[in-house]
Amino acid sequence: MLDTRELGRRPGSQRQVTRTVPAPPDLGIEVLKVPEGSPVEIDLRLEAVMEGVLVTGMARAVLEGECARCLEPIEEDSEVTFQELFVYDDPAHQGDPDEDDEVSKLEDDLLDLEPLLRDAVVLALPFQPLCEDDCPGLCTECGARLAEDPDHSHEEPVDPRWAGLAALKQDDPSSTSQD
Ligand SMILES: [Zn+2]
Ligand SMILES: [Zn+2]
């Protein structure tokens, strides 16, 4: 929570905020997130406007997770930027009630940065976290990590359909020996 009272609700007044906060839980997604409690550096400009406070800023944190293909642990710097208008939560500043859900509000002139931070971090996440762009993943036969063993191979597996045919062939002599 950030206090915006210093701005005095005077349009045009500004405040710069730089601080490091512990990461809230679930900052990210299951396979890639900022571990809870690890430092998030935030750098913000709060600017009072007619309807509320405009927040422009960026956040920096380290994401941890695992490669979607080979499950190798990943550590990745993340830097996100965001901008959001928080409107004053009082009747004089109420807009269209239908839009209420989409509008961020100040509560008693306090600003909750967490949803904004969460959205920015999640939006910036890769669709699939990978240890390297062309991670070859794991061997489907034995689970070895192919990035460490690119020439990895196994004997051609016996196709079960051919195994069945081979068994039929073996039966053949007995079935034709009845003539
Ligand atoms: Zn990988
Ligand atoms: Zn293998």
Short mmCIF file of N, CA and C in Angstrom, two decimals, residues 5-168:
data_model
loop_
_atom_site.label_atom_id
_atom_site.label_comp_id
_atom_site.label_asym_id
_atom_site.label_seq_id
_atom_site.Cartn_x
_atom_site.Cartn_y
_atom_site.Cartn_z
N ARG A 5 -1.47 10.68 0.05
CA ARG A 5 -1.98 11.93 0.63
C ARG A 5 -1.05 13.12 0.46
N GLU A 6 0.26 12.79 0.40
CA GLU A 6 1.22 13.87 0.21
C GLU A 6 0.95 14.71 -1.04
N LEU A 7 0.32 14.05 -2.00
CA LEU A 7 0.03 14.76 -3.24
C LEU A 7 -1.06 15.79 -3.04
N GLY A 8 -1.79 15.66 -1.94
CA GLY A 8 -2.78 16.66 -1.58
C GLY A 8 -3.92 16.81 -2.58
N ARG A 9 -4.09 15.79 -3.42
CA ARG A 9 -5.15 15.85 -4.44
C ARG A 9 -5.05 17.10 -5.29
N ARG A 10 -3.86 17.61 -5.44
CA ARG A 10 -3.67 18.78 -6.31
C ARG A 10 -3.20 18.31 -7.67
N PRO A 11 -4.05 18.45 -8.67
CA PRO A 11 -3.64 18.01 -10.00
C PRO A 11 -2.30 18.63 -10.38
N GLY A 12 -1.40 17.80 -10.85
CA GLY A 12 -0.09 18.31 -11.25
C GLY A 12 0.99 18.00 -10.23
N SER A 13 0.60 17.78 -8.97
CA SER A 13 1.65 17.48 -7.99
C SER A 13 2.15 16.04 -8.21
N GLN A 14 3.43 15.86 -8.01
CA GLN A 14 4.07 14.59 -8.32
C GLN A 14 4.93 14.11 -7.19
N ARG A 15 5.15 12.81 -7.18
CA ARG A 15 6.04 12.23 -6.19
C ARG A 15 6.75 11.03 -6.81
N GLN A 16 8.00 10.95 -6.53
CA GLN A 16 8.80 9.83 -7.03
C GLN A 16 8.97 8.83 -5.89
N VAL A 17 8.74 7.59 -6.16
CA VAL A 17 8.89 6.57 -5.12
C VAL A 17 9.81 5.46 -5.62
N THR A 18 10.88 5.22 -4.87
CA THR A 18 11.76 4.10 -5.19
C THR A 18 11.89 3.27 -3.94
N ARG A 19 11.54 2.02 -4.04
CA ARG A 19 11.71 1.16 -2.88
C ARG A 19 11.78 -0.29 -3.29
N THR A 20 12.23 -1.10 -2.34
CA THR A 20 12.29 -2.53 -2.58
C THR A 20 11.30 -3.20 -1.65
N VAL A 21 10.42 -4.00 -2.23
CA VAL A 21 9.39 -4.66 -1.42
C VAL A 21 9.53 -6.17 -1.57
N PRO A 22 9.11 -6.92 -0.54
CA PRO A 22 9.13 -8.38 -0.69
C PRO A 22 8.02 -8.82 -1.64
N ALA A 23 8.31 -9.79 -2.49
CA ALA A 23 7.32 -10.25 -3.45
C ALA A 23 6.12 -10.86 -2.75
N PRO A 24 4.92 -10.49 -3.19
CA PRO A 24 3.71 -11.13 -2.65
C PRO A 24 3.64 -12.57 -3.16
N PRO A 25 2.79 -13.41 -2.54
CA PRO A 25 2.66 -14.79 -3.02
C PRO A 25 2.12 -14.83 -4.45
N ASP A 26 2.48 -15.86 -5.19
CA ASP A 26 1.94 -16.09 -6.54
C ASP A 26 2.17 -14.93 -7.50
N LEU A 27 3.34 -14.36 -7.45
CA LEU A 27 3.68 -13.31 -8.42
C LEU A 27 4.25 -13.99 -9.65
N GLY A 28 3.35 -14.35 -10.56
CA GLY A 28 3.74 -15.09 -11.75
C GLY A 28 2.82 -16.29 -11.93
N ILE A 29 3.32 -17.31 -12.61
CA ILE A 29 2.53 -18.52 -12.79
C ILE A 29 3.27 -19.70 -12.18
N GLU A 30 2.61 -20.83 -12.12
CA GLU A 30 3.15 -21.99 -11.43
C GLU A 30 4.59 -22.32 -11.87
N VAL A 31 4.82 -22.33 -13.19
CA VAL A 31 6.12 -22.76 -13.69
C VAL A 31 7.18 -21.67 -13.74
N LEU A 32 6.77 -20.43 -13.51
CA LEU A 32 7.73 -19.33 -13.54
C LEU A 32 7.19 -18.17 -12.72
N LYS A 33 7.85 -17.90 -11.60
CA LYS A 33 7.36 -16.81 -10.78
C LYS A 33 8.46 -16.19 -9.92
N VAL A 34 8.14 -15.05 -9.35
CA VAL A 34 9.03 -14.41 -8.40
C VAL A 34 8.76 -15.08 -7.05
N PRO A 35 9.77 -15.74 -6.48
CA PRO A 35 9.53 -16.44 -5.22
C PRO A 35 9.02 -15.47 -4.14
N GLU A 36 8.04 -15.93 -3.38
CA GLU A 36 7.45 -15.09 -2.36
C GLU A 36 8.52 -14.57 -1.41
N GLY A 37 8.49 -13.27 -1.15
CA GLY A 37 9.42 -12.68 -0.20
C GLY A 37 10.73 -12.22 -0.81
N SER A 38 11.00 -12.62 -2.05
CA SER A 38 12.24 -12.15 -2.67
C SER A 38 12.07 -10.70 -3.11
N PRO A 39 13.19 -9.96 -3.22
CA PRO A 39 13.07 -8.51 -3.43
C PRO A 39 12.52 -8.11 -4.80
N VAL A 40 11.62 -7.17 -4.79
CA VAL A 40 11.12 -6.55 -6.02
C VAL A 40 11.45 -5.07 -5.93
N GLU A 41 12.28 -4.59 -6.86
CA GLU A 41 12.62 -3.17 -6.86
C GLU A 41 11.58 -2.42 -7.66
N ILE A 42 10.97 -1.44 -7.05
CA ILE A 42 10.00 -0.66 -7.81
C ILE A 42 10.42 0.80 -7.86
N ASP A 43 10.09 1.39 -8.96
CA ASP A 43 10.45 2.76 -9.26
C ASP A 43 9.20 3.40 -9.84
N LEU A 44 8.60 4.33 -9.11
CA LEU A 44 7.30 4.85 -9.52
C LEU A 44 7.27 6.36 -9.58
N ARG A 45 6.39 6.84 -10.43
CA ARG A 45 6.04 8.24 -10.36
C ARG A 45 4.55 8.32 -10.11
N LEU A 46 4.19 8.99 -9.02
CA LEU A 46 2.78 9.22 -8.72
C LEU A 46 2.46 10.64 -9.13
N GLU A 47 1.39 10.78 -9.87
CA GLU A 47 1.05 12.11 -10.36
C GLU A 47 -0.44 12.35 -10.13
N ALA A 48 -0.76 13.38 -9.39
CA ALA A 48 -2.16 13.69 -9.15
C ALA A 48 -2.77 14.29 -10.41
N VAL A 49 -3.94 13.75 -10.80
CA VAL A 49 -4.68 14.32 -11.92
C VAL A 49 -6.09 14.62 -11.39
N MET A 50 -6.97 15.12 -12.24
CA MET A 50 -8.30 15.51 -11.77
C MET A 50 -9.04 14.36 -11.08
N GLU A 51 -9.04 13.18 -11.70
CA GLU A 51 -9.87 12.08 -11.20
C GLU A 51 -9.19 11.23 -10.14
N GLY A 52 -7.89 11.34 -10.04
CA GLY A 52 -7.21 10.47 -9.10
C GLY A 52 -5.71 10.59 -9.20
N VAL A 53 -5.05 9.46 -9.13
CA VAL A 53 -3.58 9.46 -9.17
C VAL A 53 -3.11 8.54 -10.29
N LEU A 54 -2.29 9.09 -11.15
CA LEU A 54 -1.73 8.31 -12.26
C LEU A 54 -0.40 7.73 -11.80
N VAL A 55 -0.29 6.41 -11.91
CA VAL A 55 0.92 5.72 -11.49
C VAL A 55 1.67 5.24 -12.73
N THR A 56 2.90 5.66 -12.86
CA THR A 56 3.74 5.18 -13.97
C THR A 56 4.98 4.61 -13.34
N GLY A 57 5.37 3.42 -13.75
CA GLY A 57 6.56 2.89 -13.11
C GLY A 57 7.09 1.63 -13.72
N MET A 58 8.08 1.10 -13.03
CA MET A 58 8.63 -0.17 -13.45
C MET A 58 9.04 -0.97 -12.24
N ALA A 59 9.14 -2.26 -12.45
CA ALA A 59 9.53 -3.16 -11.36
C ALA A 59 10.55 -4.14 -11.90
N ARG A 60 11.47 -4.51 -11.02
CA ARG A 60 12.51 -5.44 -11.40
C ARG A 60 12.57 -6.57 -10.37
N ALA A 61 12.61 -7.79 -10.85
CA ALA A 61 12.69 -8.92 -9.94
C ALA A 61 13.30 -10.11 -10.67
N VAL A 62 13.63 -11.13 -9.92
CA VAL A 62 14.19 -12.34 -10.53
C VAL A 62 13.13 -13.43 -10.51
N LEU A 63 12.87 -13.96 -11.68
CA LEU A 63 11.90 -15.05 -11.81
C LEU A 63 12.62 -16.39 -11.64
N GLU A 64 11.94 -17.32 -10.99
CA GLU A 64 12.48 -18.67 -10.90
C GLU A 64 11.43 -19.65 -11.37
N GLY A 65 11.91 -20.68 -12.03
CA GLY A 65 10.96 -21.68 -12.52
C GLY A 65 11.71 -22.82 -13.14
N GLU A 66 11.04 -23.54 -14.03
CA GLU A 66 11.74 -24.61 -14.71
C GLU A 66 11.37 -24.64 -16.19
N CYS A 67 12.32 -25.14 -16.97
CA CYS A 67 12.15 -25.22 -18.41
C CYS A 67 10.97 -26.13 -18.73
N ALA A 68 10.10 -25.66 -19.63
CA ALA A 68 8.90 -26.43 -19.96
C ALA A 68 9.26 -27.71 -20.72
N ARG A 69 10.45 -27.76 -21.30
CA ARG A 69 10.81 -28.94 -22.09
C ARG A 69 11.71 -29.92 -21.33
N CYS A 70 12.68 -29.38 -20.58
CA CYS A 70 13.63 -30.32 -19.97
C CYS A 70 13.63 -30.23 -18.44
N LEU A 71 12.80 -29.35 -17.88
CA LEU A 71 12.62 -29.24 -16.43
C LEU A 71 13.84 -28.71 -15.68
N GLU A 72 14.83 -28.23 -16.42
CA GLU A 72 16.01 -27.62 -15.80
C GLU A 72 15.58 -26.35 -15.07
N PRO A 73 16.13 -26.09 -13.87
CA PRO A 73 15.77 -24.84 -13.18
C PRO A 73 16.17 -23.62 -14.00
N ILE A 74 15.34 -22.59 -13.97
CA ILE A 74 15.61 -21.36 -14.72
C ILE A 74 15.61 -20.19 -13.73
N GLU A 75 16.51 -19.27 -13.95
CA GLU A 75 16.49 -18.02 -13.20
C GLU A 75 16.62 -16.91 -14.22
N GLU A 76 15.74 -15.94 -14.15
CA GLU A 76 15.66 -14.97 -15.24
C GLU A 76 15.31 -13.60 -14.66
N ASP A 77 16.03 -12.59 -15.11
CA ASP A 77 15.69 -11.24 -14.68
C ASP A 77 14.43 -10.79 -15.40
N SER A 78 13.60 -10.12 -14.67
CA SER A 78 12.38 -9.62 -15.29
C SER A 78 12.27 -8.13 -14.99
N GLU A 79 11.97 -7.37 -16.01
CA GLU A 79 11.75 -5.94 -15.80
C GLU A 79 10.47 -5.58 -16.50
N VAL A 80 9.52 -5.05 -15.76
CA VAL A 80 8.23 -4.72 -16.36
C VAL A 80 7.91 -3.25 -16.13
N THR A 81 7.14 -2.71 -17.03
CA THR A 81 6.68 -1.33 -16.86
C THR A 81 5.16 -1.34 -16.80
N PHE A 82 4.61 -0.34 -16.15
CA PHE A 82 3.16 -0.27 -16.05
C PHE A 82 2.69 1.16 -15.89
N GLN A 83 1.45 1.35 -16.20
CA GLN A 83 0.83 2.66 -15.99
C GLN A 83 -0.63 2.43 -15.69
N GLU A 84 -1.13 3.10 -14.68
CA GLU A 84 -2.51 2.89 -14.28
C GLU A 84 -3.05 4.13 -13.59
N LEU A 85 -4.30 4.42 -13.87
CA LEU A 85 -4.97 5.52 -13.18
C LEU A 85 -5.79 4.96 -12.03
N PHE A 86 -5.49 5.43 -10.84
CA PHE A 86 -6.29 5.06 -9.67
C PHE A 86 -7.22 6.23 -9.36
N VAL A 87 -8.53 5.99 -9.42
CA VAL A 87 -9.45 7.10 -9.20
C VAL A 87 -9.77 7.23 -7.71
N TYR A 88 -10.10 8.45 -7.31
CA TYR A 88 -10.48 8.69 -5.92
C TYR A 88 -11.78 7.93 -5.64
N ASP A 89 -11.82 7.29 -4.49
CA ASP A 89 -12.97 6.48 -4.16
C ASP A 89 -13.95 7.30 -3.32
N ASP A 90 -14.55 8.29 -3.93
CA ASP A 90 -15.59 9.03 -3.22
C ASP A 90 -16.64 9.50 -4.23
N PRO A 91 -17.84 9.83 -3.74
CA PRO A 91 -18.95 10.09 -4.65
C PRO A 91 -18.67 11.20 -5.67
N ALA A 92 -17.89 12.17 -5.30
CA ALA A 92 -17.63 13.29 -6.21
C ALA A 92 -16.88 12.83 -7.46
N HIS A 93 -16.24 11.68 -7.35
CA HIS A 93 -15.44 11.23 -8.48
C HIS A 93 -15.96 9.94 -9.11
N GLN A 94 -17.19 9.56 -8.76
CA GLN A 94 -17.74 8.34 -9.33
C GLN A 94 -18.01 8.53 -10.81
N GLY A 95 -17.58 7.56 -11.58
CA GLY A 95 -17.87 7.59 -13.01
C GLY A 95 -19.08 6.72 -13.28
N ASP A 96 -19.13 6.17 -14.45
CA ASP A 96 -20.19 5.26 -14.84
C ASP A 96 -20.11 3.99 -13.99
N PRO A 97 -21.17 3.67 -13.24
CA PRO A 97 -21.10 2.50 -12.35
C PRO A 97 -20.85 1.19 -13.11
N ASP A 98 -21.23 1.15 -14.38
CA ASP A 98 -21.00 -0.07 -15.17
C ASP A 98 -19.52 -0.34 -15.38
N GLU A 99 -18.73 0.69 -15.27
CA GLU A 99 -17.29 0.52 -15.53
C GLU A 99 -16.52 0.21 -14.25
N ASP A 100 -17.25 0.16 -13.15
CA ASP A 100 -16.60 0.05 -11.84
C ASP A 100 -15.55 -1.06 -11.75
N ASP A 101 -15.87 -2.21 -12.30
CA ASP A 101 -14.97 -3.35 -12.16
C ASP A 101 -13.62 -3.13 -12.83
N GLU A 102 -13.62 -2.30 -13.85
CA GLU A 102 -12.38 -2.14 -14.61
C GLU A 102 -11.52 -1.00 -14.07
N VAL A 103 -12.05 -0.28 -13.12
CA VAL A 103 -11.34 0.90 -12.64
C VAL A 103 -10.60 0.60 -11.33
N SER A 104 -9.34 0.97 -11.28
CA SER A 104 -8.59 0.85 -10.04
C SER A 104 -8.94 2.04 -9.16
N LYS A 105 -9.13 1.77 -7.89
CA LYS A 105 -9.54 2.84 -6.99
C LYS A 105 -8.56 3.02 -5.85
N LEU A 106 -8.51 4.24 -5.39
CA LEU A 106 -7.78 4.54 -4.17
C LEU A 106 -8.73 4.28 -3.01
N GLU A 107 -8.23 3.72 -1.93
CA GLU A 107 -9.06 3.56 -0.76
C GLU A 107 -8.46 4.42 0.34
N ASP A 108 -9.21 5.41 0.77
CA ASP A 108 -8.70 6.37 1.75
C ASP A 108 -7.36 6.95 1.30
N ASP A 109 -7.27 7.21 0.01
CA ASP A 109 -6.05 7.76 -0.58
C ASP A 109 -4.86 6.81 -0.51
N LEU A 110 -5.14 5.54 -0.21
CA LEU A 110 -4.08 4.54 -0.26
C LEU A 110 -4.18 3.77 -1.57
N LEU A 111 -3.03 3.44 -2.06
CA LEU A 111 -2.99 2.82 -3.38
C LEU A 111 -2.43 1.41 -3.24
N ASP A 112 -3.19 0.43 -3.72
CA ASP A 112 -2.74 -0.96 -3.66
C ASP A 112 -2.04 -1.32 -4.96
N LEU A 113 -0.73 -1.47 -4.85
CA LEU A 113 0.09 -1.69 -6.05
C LEU A 113 0.09 -3.15 -6.50
N GLU A 114 -0.32 -4.03 -5.60
CA GLU A 114 -0.13 -5.46 -5.85
C GLU A 114 -0.83 -5.99 -7.12
N PRO A 115 -2.13 -5.66 -7.33
CA PRO A 115 -2.77 -6.17 -8.56
C PRO A 115 -2.10 -5.66 -9.82
N LEU A 116 -1.67 -4.43 -9.77
CA LEU A 116 -1.00 -3.81 -10.91
C LEU A 116 0.32 -4.52 -11.21
N LEU A 117 1.07 -4.76 -10.16
CA LEU A 117 2.35 -5.45 -10.27
C LEU A 117 2.15 -6.87 -10.80
N ARG A 118 1.16 -7.55 -10.25
CA ARG A 118 0.88 -8.92 -10.65
C ARG A 118 0.53 -8.99 -12.15
N ASP A 119 -0.37 -8.10 -12.58
CA ASP A 119 -0.76 -8.09 -14.00
C ASP A 119 0.44 -7.84 -14.90
N ALA A 120 1.28 -6.88 -14.49
CA ALA A 120 2.43 -6.53 -15.33
C ALA A 120 3.40 -7.70 -15.43
N VAL A 121 3.64 -8.37 -14.32
CA VAL A 121 4.59 -9.49 -14.32
C VAL A 121 4.03 -10.66 -15.14
N VAL A 122 2.76 -10.98 -14.93
CA VAL A 122 2.16 -12.12 -15.64
C VAL A 122 2.11 -11.86 -17.14
N LEU A 123 1.78 -10.63 -17.51
CA LEU A 123 1.72 -10.28 -18.94
C LEU A 123 3.08 -10.43 -19.62
N ALA A 124 4.13 -10.16 -18.85
CA ALA A 124 5.48 -10.18 -19.44
C ALA A 124 6.07 -11.58 -19.47
N LEU A 125 5.40 -12.55 -18.86
CA LEU A 125 5.94 -13.90 -18.81
C LEU A 125 5.94 -14.53 -20.20
N PRO A 126 6.95 -15.33 -20.48
CA PRO A 126 6.94 -16.05 -21.76
C PRO A 126 5.82 -17.08 -21.75
N PHE A 127 5.31 -17.41 -22.94
CA PHE A 127 4.25 -18.40 -23.05
C PHE A 127 4.71 -19.73 -22.47
N GLN A 128 5.95 -20.08 -22.78
CA GLN A 128 6.55 -21.31 -22.27
C GLN A 128 7.93 -20.96 -21.78
N PRO A 129 8.20 -21.09 -20.48
CA PRO A 129 9.57 -20.81 -20.03
C PRO A 129 10.52 -21.88 -20.55
N LEU A 130 11.63 -21.44 -21.15
CA LEU A 130 12.62 -22.38 -21.66
C LEU A 130 14.00 -22.01 -21.14
N CYS A 131 14.85 -23.02 -20.91
CA CYS A 131 16.20 -22.76 -20.42
C CYS A 131 17.02 -22.08 -21.51
N GLU A 132 16.75 -22.42 -22.76
CA GLU A 132 17.35 -21.74 -23.90
C GLU A 132 16.34 -21.84 -25.04
N ASP A 133 16.41 -20.89 -25.97
CA ASP A 133 15.36 -20.79 -26.99
C ASP A 133 15.13 -22.10 -27.73
N ASP A 134 16.23 -22.83 -27.99
CA ASP A 134 16.07 -24.05 -28.79
C ASP A 134 16.32 -25.30 -27.95
N CYS A 135 15.87 -25.25 -26.71
CA CYS A 135 16.04 -26.42 -25.84
C CYS A 135 15.44 -27.66 -26.51
N PRO A 136 16.25 -28.71 -26.69
CA PRO A 136 15.73 -29.92 -27.36
C PRO A 136 14.88 -30.80 -26.45
N GLY A 137 14.82 -30.47 -25.18
CA GLY A 137 13.94 -31.24 -24.29
C GLY A 137 14.56 -32.53 -23.80
N LEU A 138 13.71 -33.49 -23.50
CA LEU A 138 14.18 -34.75 -22.92
C LEU A 138 13.98 -35.88 -23.92
N CYS A 139 14.83 -36.88 -23.79
CA CYS A 139 14.67 -38.09 -24.61
C CYS A 139 13.39 -38.80 -24.21
N THR A 140 12.56 -39.12 -25.20
CA THR A 140 11.28 -39.77 -24.88
C THR A 140 11.48 -41.21 -24.43
N GLU A 141 12.67 -41.75 -24.72
CA GLU A 141 12.93 -43.14 -24.36
C GLU A 141 13.39 -43.27 -22.92
N CYS A 142 14.37 -42.42 -22.54
CA CYS A 142 14.99 -42.62 -21.23
C CYS A 142 14.95 -41.38 -20.35
N GLY A 143 14.49 -40.23 -20.89
CA GLY A 143 14.36 -39.04 -20.06
C GLY A 143 15.65 -38.25 -19.91
N ALA A 144 16.71 -38.62 -20.64
CA ALA A 144 17.96 -37.87 -20.56
C ALA A 144 17.74 -36.47 -21.14
N ARG A 145 18.52 -35.49 -20.61
CA ARG A 145 18.40 -34.13 -21.10
C ARG A 145 19.22 -33.99 -22.37
N LEU A 146 18.54 -33.77 -23.51
CA LEU A 146 19.22 -33.81 -24.81
C LEU A 146 20.20 -32.67 -25.01
N ALA A 147 20.02 -31.53 -24.32
CA ALA A 147 20.95 -30.42 -24.47
C ALA A 147 22.35 -30.82 -24.00
N GLU A 148 22.42 -31.75 -23.06
CA GLU A 148 23.71 -32.18 -22.53
C GLU A 148 24.27 -33.33 -23.34
N ASP A 149 23.46 -33.91 -24.18
CA ASP A 149 23.85 -35.13 -24.88
C ASP A 149 23.18 -35.15 -26.25
N PRO A 150 23.63 -34.24 -27.14
CA PRO A 150 22.92 -34.04 -28.41
C PRO A 150 22.95 -35.25 -29.33
N ASP A 151 23.96 -36.12 -29.20
CA ASP A 151 24.05 -37.26 -30.10
C ASP A 151 23.37 -38.50 -29.54
N HIS A 152 22.67 -38.28 -28.48
CA HIS A 152 21.97 -39.33 -27.78
C HIS A 152 21.08 -40.17 -28.71
N SER A 153 21.17 -41.45 -28.67
CA SER A 153 20.25 -42.27 -29.45
C SER A 153 20.08 -43.64 -28.82
N HIS A 154 19.05 -44.33 -29.24
CA HIS A 154 18.80 -45.68 -28.76
C HIS A 154 18.65 -46.59 -29.96
N GLU A 155 18.75 -47.87 -29.75
CA GLU A 155 18.43 -48.83 -30.81
C GLU A 155 17.00 -48.57 -31.24
N GLU A 156 16.71 -48.77 -32.52
CA GLU A 156 15.34 -48.63 -32.99
C GLU A 156 14.44 -49.50 -32.12
N PRO A 157 13.42 -48.91 -31.55
CA PRO A 157 12.53 -49.73 -30.74
C PRO A 157 11.75 -50.69 -31.65
N VAL A 158 11.42 -51.84 -31.14
CA VAL A 158 10.64 -52.79 -31.94
C VAL A 158 9.20 -52.33 -31.97
N ASP A 159 8.68 -52.07 -33.16
CA ASP A 159 7.29 -51.66 -33.31
C ASP A 159 6.40 -52.83 -32.90
N PRO A 160 5.47 -52.60 -31.98
CA PRO A 160 4.63 -53.72 -31.50
C PRO A 160 3.88 -54.43 -32.63
N ARG A 161 3.56 -53.70 -33.72
CA ARG A 161 2.84 -54.35 -34.82
C ARG A 161 3.72 -55.40 -35.50
N TRP A 162 5.02 -55.05 -35.64
CA TRP A 162 5.94 -56.00 -36.26
C TRP A 162 6.19 -57.17 -35.34
N ALA A 163 6.22 -56.88 -34.04
CA ALA A 163 6.42 -57.96 -33.08
C ALA A 163 5.30 -58.98 -33.22
N GLY A 164 4.08 -58.50 -33.46
CA GLY A 164 2.93 -59.38 -33.65
C GLY A 164 3.09 -60.23 -34.90
N LEU A 165 3.56 -59.60 -35.97
CA LEU A 165 3.76 -60.33 -37.23
C LEU A 165 4.82 -61.43 -37.07
N ALA A 166 5.87 -61.07 -36.33
CA ALA A 166 6.94 -62.03 -36.12
C ALA A 166 6.41 -63.26 -35.40
N ALA A 167 5.52 -63.03 -34.44
CA ALA A 167 4.94 -64.13 -33.69
C ALA A 167 4.09 -65.00 -34.63
N LEU A 168 3.33 -64.37 -35.55
CA LEU A 168 2.50 -65.10 -36.51
C LEU A 168 3.36 -65.99 -37.39
#
